[in-house]
Tab-separated table of C-alpha atoms in Angstrom:
chain	number	residue	atom	x	y	z
U	1	UNK	CA	-33.115	5.943	32.504
U	2	UNK	CA	-33.601	9.523	31.370
U	3	UNK	CA	-34.589	9.435	27.719
U	4	UNK	CA	-35.957	11.609	24.924
U	5	UNK	CA	-37.207	10.138	21.654
U	6	UNK	CA	-38.046	12.239	18.615
U	7	UNK	CA	-40.570	11.084	16.037
U	8	UNK	CA	-42.617	12.419	13.164
U	9	UNK	CA	-39.894	13.089	10.639
U	10	UNK	CA	-40.136	12.128	7.007
U	11	UNK	CA	-40.386	13.416	3.453
U	12	UNK	CA	-42.544	16.488	2.944
U	13	UNK	CA	-43.075	18.856	0.023
U	14	UNK	CA	-42.050	22.514	0.180
U	15	UNK	CA	-44.799	24.698	1.608
U	16	UNK	CA	-46.379	21.870	3.588
U	17	UNK	CA	-46.455	21.308	7.349
U	18	UNK	CA	-45.068	18.687	9.682
U	19	UNK	CA	-45.262	18.139	13.438
U	20	UNK	CA	-42.450	16.501	15.348
U	21	UNK	CA	-42.837	14.934	18.783
U	22	UNK	CA	-40.310	14.581	21.590
U	23	UNK	CA	-41.427	11.878	24.010
U	24	UNK	CA	-39.811	11.724	27.422
U	25	UNK	CA	-39.290	8.974	29.969
U	26	UNK	CA	-37.396	8.454	33.197
U	27	UNK	CA	-37.887	11.935	34.685
U	28	UNK	CA	-40.495	14.520	35.662
U	29	UNK	CA	-40.925	16.181	32.294
U	30	UNK	CA	-42.951	19.139	33.499
U	31	UNK	CA	-40.211	20.782	35.544
U	32	UNK	CA	-37.750	21.078	32.650
U	33	UNK	CA	-37.374	23.378	29.689
U	34	UNK	CA	-37.144	21.742	26.271
U	35	UNK	CA	-35.292	22.964	23.231
U	36	UNK	CA	-35.199	21.946	19.597
U	37	UNK	CA	-32.109	21.939	17.385
U	38	UNK	CA	-31.388	20.842	13.853
U	39	UNK	CA	-28.461	19.855	11.686
U	40	UNK	CA	-28.513	20.054	7.907
U	41	UNK	CA	-26.742	17.168	6.133
U	42	UNK	CA	-22.995	17.501	6.616
U	43	UNK	CA	-23.377	20.859	8.395
U	44	UNK	CA	-23.183	22.226	11.915
U	45	UNK	CA	-25.739	22.535	14.659
U	46	UNK	CA	-28.443	25.206	14.746
U	47	UNK	CA	-30.702	26.147	17.626
U	48	UNK	CA	-34.379	26.428	16.680
U	49	UNK	CA	-36.126	27.438	19.885
U	50	UNK	CA	-37.180	26.433	23.362
U	51	UNK	CA	-40.146	26.302	25.696
U	52	UNK	CA	-39.836	26.934	29.404
U	53	UNK	CA	-41.653	24.890	32.018
U	54	UNK	CA	-45.150	25.706	33.246
U	55	UNK	CA	-43.596	27.272	36.352
U	56	UNK	CA	-42.069	29.878	34.036
U	57	UNK	CA	-45.199	30.396	32.008
U	58	UNK	CA	-44.275	28.025	29.152
U	59	UNK	CA	-42.530	30.979	27.550
U	60	UNK	CA	-41.119	30.309	24.104
U	61	UNK	CA	-38.237	31.815	22.176
U	62	UNK	CA	-37.227	31.135	18.571
U	63	UNK	CA	-34.332	31.650	16.219
U	64	UNK	CA	-34.894	34.311	13.597
U	65	UNK	CA	-34.648	31.726	10.819
U	66	UNK	CA	-37.841	29.951	11.968
U	67	UNK	CA	-39.775	32.625	13.865
U	68	UNK	CA	-43.338	32.854	12.592
U	69	UNK	CA	-43.158	29.447	10.858
U	70	UNK	CA	-42.284	27.067	13.715
U	71	UNK	CA	-44.106	26.690	17.041
U	72	UNK	CA	-43.025	24.745	20.108
U	73	UNK	CA	-45.585	23.441	22.583
U	74	UNK	CA	-45.737	20.866	25.335
U	75	UNK	CA	-48.151	18.445	26.971
U	76	UNK	CA	-46.819	17.783	30.457
U	77	UNK	CA	-49.521	15.215	31.195
U	78	UNK	CA	-48.129	13.063	28.386
U	79	UNK	CA	-44.490	14.077	28.793
U	80	UNK	CA	-44.252	15.235	25.183
U	81	UNK	CA	-42.956	18.359	23.495
U	82	UNK	CA	-43.930	19.267	19.950
U	83	UNK	CA	-42.386	21.198	17.100
U	84	UNK	CA	-44.986	22.370	14.603
U	85	UNK	CA	-43.302	23.329	11.337
U	86	UNK	CA	-45.301	25.263	8.728
U	87	UNK	CA	-44.414	26.627	5.296
U	88	UNK	CA	-41.464	24.271	5.080
U	89	UNK	CA	-38.557	25.152	2.824
U	90	UNK	CA	-35.914	22.984	1.209
U	91	UNK	CA	-33.351	24.490	3.595
U	92	UNK	CA	-35.298	23.109	6.569
U	93	UNK	CA	-34.006	19.657	5.630
U	94	UNK	CA	-31.972	18.027	8.362
U	95	UNK	CA	-31.915	15.975	11.518
U	96	UNK	CA	-34.027	17.504	14.277
U	97	UNK	CA	-33.096	16.972	17.910
U	98	UNK	CA	-34.936	17.788	21.120
U	99	UNK	CA	-33.092	18.377	24.358
U	100	UNK	CA	-33.826	18.888	28.034
U	101	UNK	CA	-31.930	21.362	30.161
U	102	UNK	CA	-29.643	19.971	32.836
U	103	UNK	CA	-28.803	23.352	34.340
U	104	UNK	CA	-30.734	26.511	33.667
U	105	UNK	CA	-31.199	26.441	29.903
U	106	UNK	CA	-28.027	24.459	29.274
U	107	UNK	CA	-28.977	21.519	27.112
U	108	UNK	CA	-27.546	18.259	28.373
U	109	UNK	CA	-29.964	15.432	27.591
U	110	UNK	CA	-30.652	14.891	23.911
U	111	UNK	CA	-32.770	12.560	21.811
U	112	UNK	CA	-31.360	10.544	18.935
U	113	UNK	CA	-32.857	12.837	16.294
U	114	UNK	CA	-35.409	12.483	13.513
U	115	UNK	CA	-34.744	13.231	9.841
U	116	UNK	CA	-36.877	15.750	7.985
U	117	UNK	CA	-36.477	15.958	4.223
U	118	UNK	CA	-38.172	18.805	2.381
U	119	UNK	CA	-38.265	18.051	-1.314
U	120	UNK	CA	-40.642	18.054	-4.243
G	1	UNK	CA	-26.945	38.610	17.298
G	2	UNK	CA	-23.794	37.092	18.780
G	3	UNK	CA	-21.499	35.458	16.230
G	4	UNK	CA	-19.127	32.646	17.130
G	5	UNK	CA	-15.876	31.928	15.287
G	6	UNK	CA	-14.372	28.528	16.031
G	7	UNK	CA	-10.911	27.375	14.975
G	8	UNK	CA	-9.455	25.333	13.548
G	9	UNK	CA	-12.138	23.744	11.381
G	10	UNK	CA	-10.097	20.544	11.148
G	11	UNK	CA	-7.398	19.261	13.452
G	12	UNK	CA	-5.218	16.209	12.877
G	13	UNK	CA	-3.673	14.707	15.990
G	14	UNK	CA	-2.402	11.475	17.479
G	15	UNK	CA	-3.353	9.522	20.578
G	16	UNK	CA	-1.599	11.113	23.532
G	17	UNK	CA	-1.417	14.597	21.988
G	18	UNK	CA	-2.624	17.722	23.740
G	19	UNK	CA	-5.060	19.671	21.594
G	20	UNK	CA	-6.645	23.077	21.922
G	21	UNK	CA	-9.771	24.347	20.168
G	22	UNK	CA	-10.673	28.030	20.283
G	23	UNK	CA	-13.908	29.971	20.067
G	24	UNK	CA	-14.179	33.718	19.739
G	25	UNK	CA	-17.406	35.614	20.302
G	26	UNK	CA	-18.457	38.888	18.685
G	27	UNK	CA	-19.176	40.318	22.138
G	28	UNK	CA	-18.462	39.432	25.746
G	29	UNK	CA	-20.255	36.297	26.931
G	30	UNK	CA	-19.732	36.693	30.686
G	31	UNK	CA	-18.717	33.044	30.674
G	32	UNK	CA	-21.965	31.780	29.164
G	33	UNK	CA	-20.305	29.233	26.916
G	34	UNK	CA	-20.580	25.471	26.588
G	35	UNK	CA	-18.685	22.818	24.643
G	36	UNK	CA	-20.194	19.755	22.976
G	37	UNK	CA	-18.778	16.634	21.366
G	38	UNK	CA	-20.594	14.971	18.484
G	39	UNK	CA	-19.812	11.660	16.842
G	40	UNK	CA	-21.187	10.703	13.406
G	41	UNK	CA	-24.855	9.765	13.534
G	42	UNK	CA	-25.112	10.636	17.222
G	43	UNK	CA	-26.588	13.483	19.228
G	44	UNK	CA	-24.258	16.094	20.736
G	45	UNK	CA	-22.892	15.431	24.207
G	46	UNK	CA	-22.360	18.221	26.732
G	47	UNK	CA	-18.752	18.392	27.946
G	48	UNK	CA	-18.279	21.808	29.549
G	49	UNK	CA	-20.677	24.538	30.713
G	50	UNK	CA	-20.150	28.051	32.065
G	51	UNK	CA	-16.812	28.095	30.225
G	52	UNK	CA	-14.925	25.825	32.623
G	53	UNK	CA	-17.326	23.518	34.487
G	54	UNK	CA	-16.912	19.848	33.633
G	55	UNK	CA	-20.187	18.021	33.119
G	56	UNK	CA	-20.770	14.907	35.225
G	57	UNK	CA	-18.978	11.762	34.033
G	58	UNK	CA	-16.896	13.644	31.465
G	59	UNK	CA	-13.232	12.589	31.743
G	60	UNK	CA	-10.917	15.048	33.445
G	61	UNK	CA	-8.635	15.210	30.381
G	62	UNK	CA	-11.221	17.684	29.024
G	63	UNK	CA	-11.030	21.231	30.333
G	64	UNK	CA	-12.404	24.609	29.367
G	65	UNK	CA	-11.113	28.071	30.012
G	66	UNK	CA	-11.506	31.639	28.909
G	67	UNK	CA	-13.468	34.780	29.562
G	68	UNK	CA	-14.821	37.781	27.758
G	69	UNK	CA	-14.811	36.878	24.088
G	70	UNK	CA	-12.164	34.139	23.873
G	71	UNK	CA	-12.547	30.561	25.074
G	72	UNK	CA	-10.650	27.312	24.685
G	73	UNK	CA	-11.355	23.614	24.995
G	74	UNK	CA	-8.284	21.568	25.850
G	75	UNK	CA	-7.923	17.814	25.692
G	76	UNK	CA	-4.814	17.048	27.683
G	77	UNK	CA	-4.007	13.590	26.289
G	78	UNK	CA	-6.075	12.412	23.355
G	79	UNK	CA	-7.702	9.010	23.548
G	80	UNK	CA	-9.075	7.073	20.581
G	81	UNK	CA	-12.627	7.772	21.787
G	82	UNK	CA	-12.056	11.534	21.474
G	83	UNK	CA	-11.922	11.668	17.676
G	84	UNK	CA	-15.146	13.518	16.901
G	85	UNK	CA	-16.458	16.974	16.036
G	86	UNK	CA	-16.514	19.622	18.740
G	87	UNK	CA	-18.795	22.661	18.947
G	88	UNK	CA	-18.863	25.673	21.185
G	89	UNK	CA	-22.242	27.193	22.054
G	90	UNK	CA	-22.879	30.659	23.452
G	91	UNK	CA	-25.980	31.090	25.585
G	92	UNK	CA	-25.677	34.671	26.747
G	93	UNK	CA	-28.252	35.806	24.194
G	94	UNK	CA	-30.308	33.111	22.489
G	95	UNK	CA	-27.977	30.355	21.307
G	96	UNK	CA	-25.273	30.335	18.640
G	97	UNK	CA	-22.936	27.462	17.812
G	98	UNK	CA	-19.453	27.730	16.441
G	99	UNK	CA	-18.887	26.141	13.047
G	100	UNK	CA	-17.346	23.023	14.571
G	101	UNK	CA	-13.881	21.449	14.747
G	102	UNK	CA	-13.412	17.995	13.298
G	103	UNK	CA	-10.697	16.185	15.237
G	104	UNK	CA	-9.106	13.543	13.015
G	105	UNK	CA	-6.532	10.859	13.556
G	106	UNK	CA	-3.146	11.843	12.133
């Protein structure tokens, strides 16, 4: 079964850092791009950024709201993608999802999400 | 940046109804638009991609249409499992979601 599982969420103070993991199973992780999304409590979905596969240079792209603070990376040998979040703000609170593309950069397989709460 | 305007924000309907949700983009998308369904506490589910292509295993009562800047998601005959929130997503330039449409039972 194709599966993605996010982990690493929790309560963190403003200004601190947190790293989320997206662990894959059931498919060849290295050939797919991975994207991260988030959803603030009771709000809509927001795209954070993505990382292409090694075949495409592991190129990354980010939303303006997180550029310079968040970094996406991947370890294909472990089948894991990471979201490193620095200088966290209260407005970064939400459920964070990772997703794999099913067609070129169309996100069709999603994890169940992990909750990040930024609060003092 | 491309802005997406989705309407209505809330829609009340009954089982068997035909419903239409609309998304308008601030510039032409060349068809690079997808639709997602999200149920409370669950991850989004891809329904439609490239404006009108039905994702595998999605029931045929769902359909997408449109071009340029205006797109629609139609559910031809609502089933009880369809009550959820729906989002459009443009992927012509980065990614931008619409604000969402909550489909409620009348």
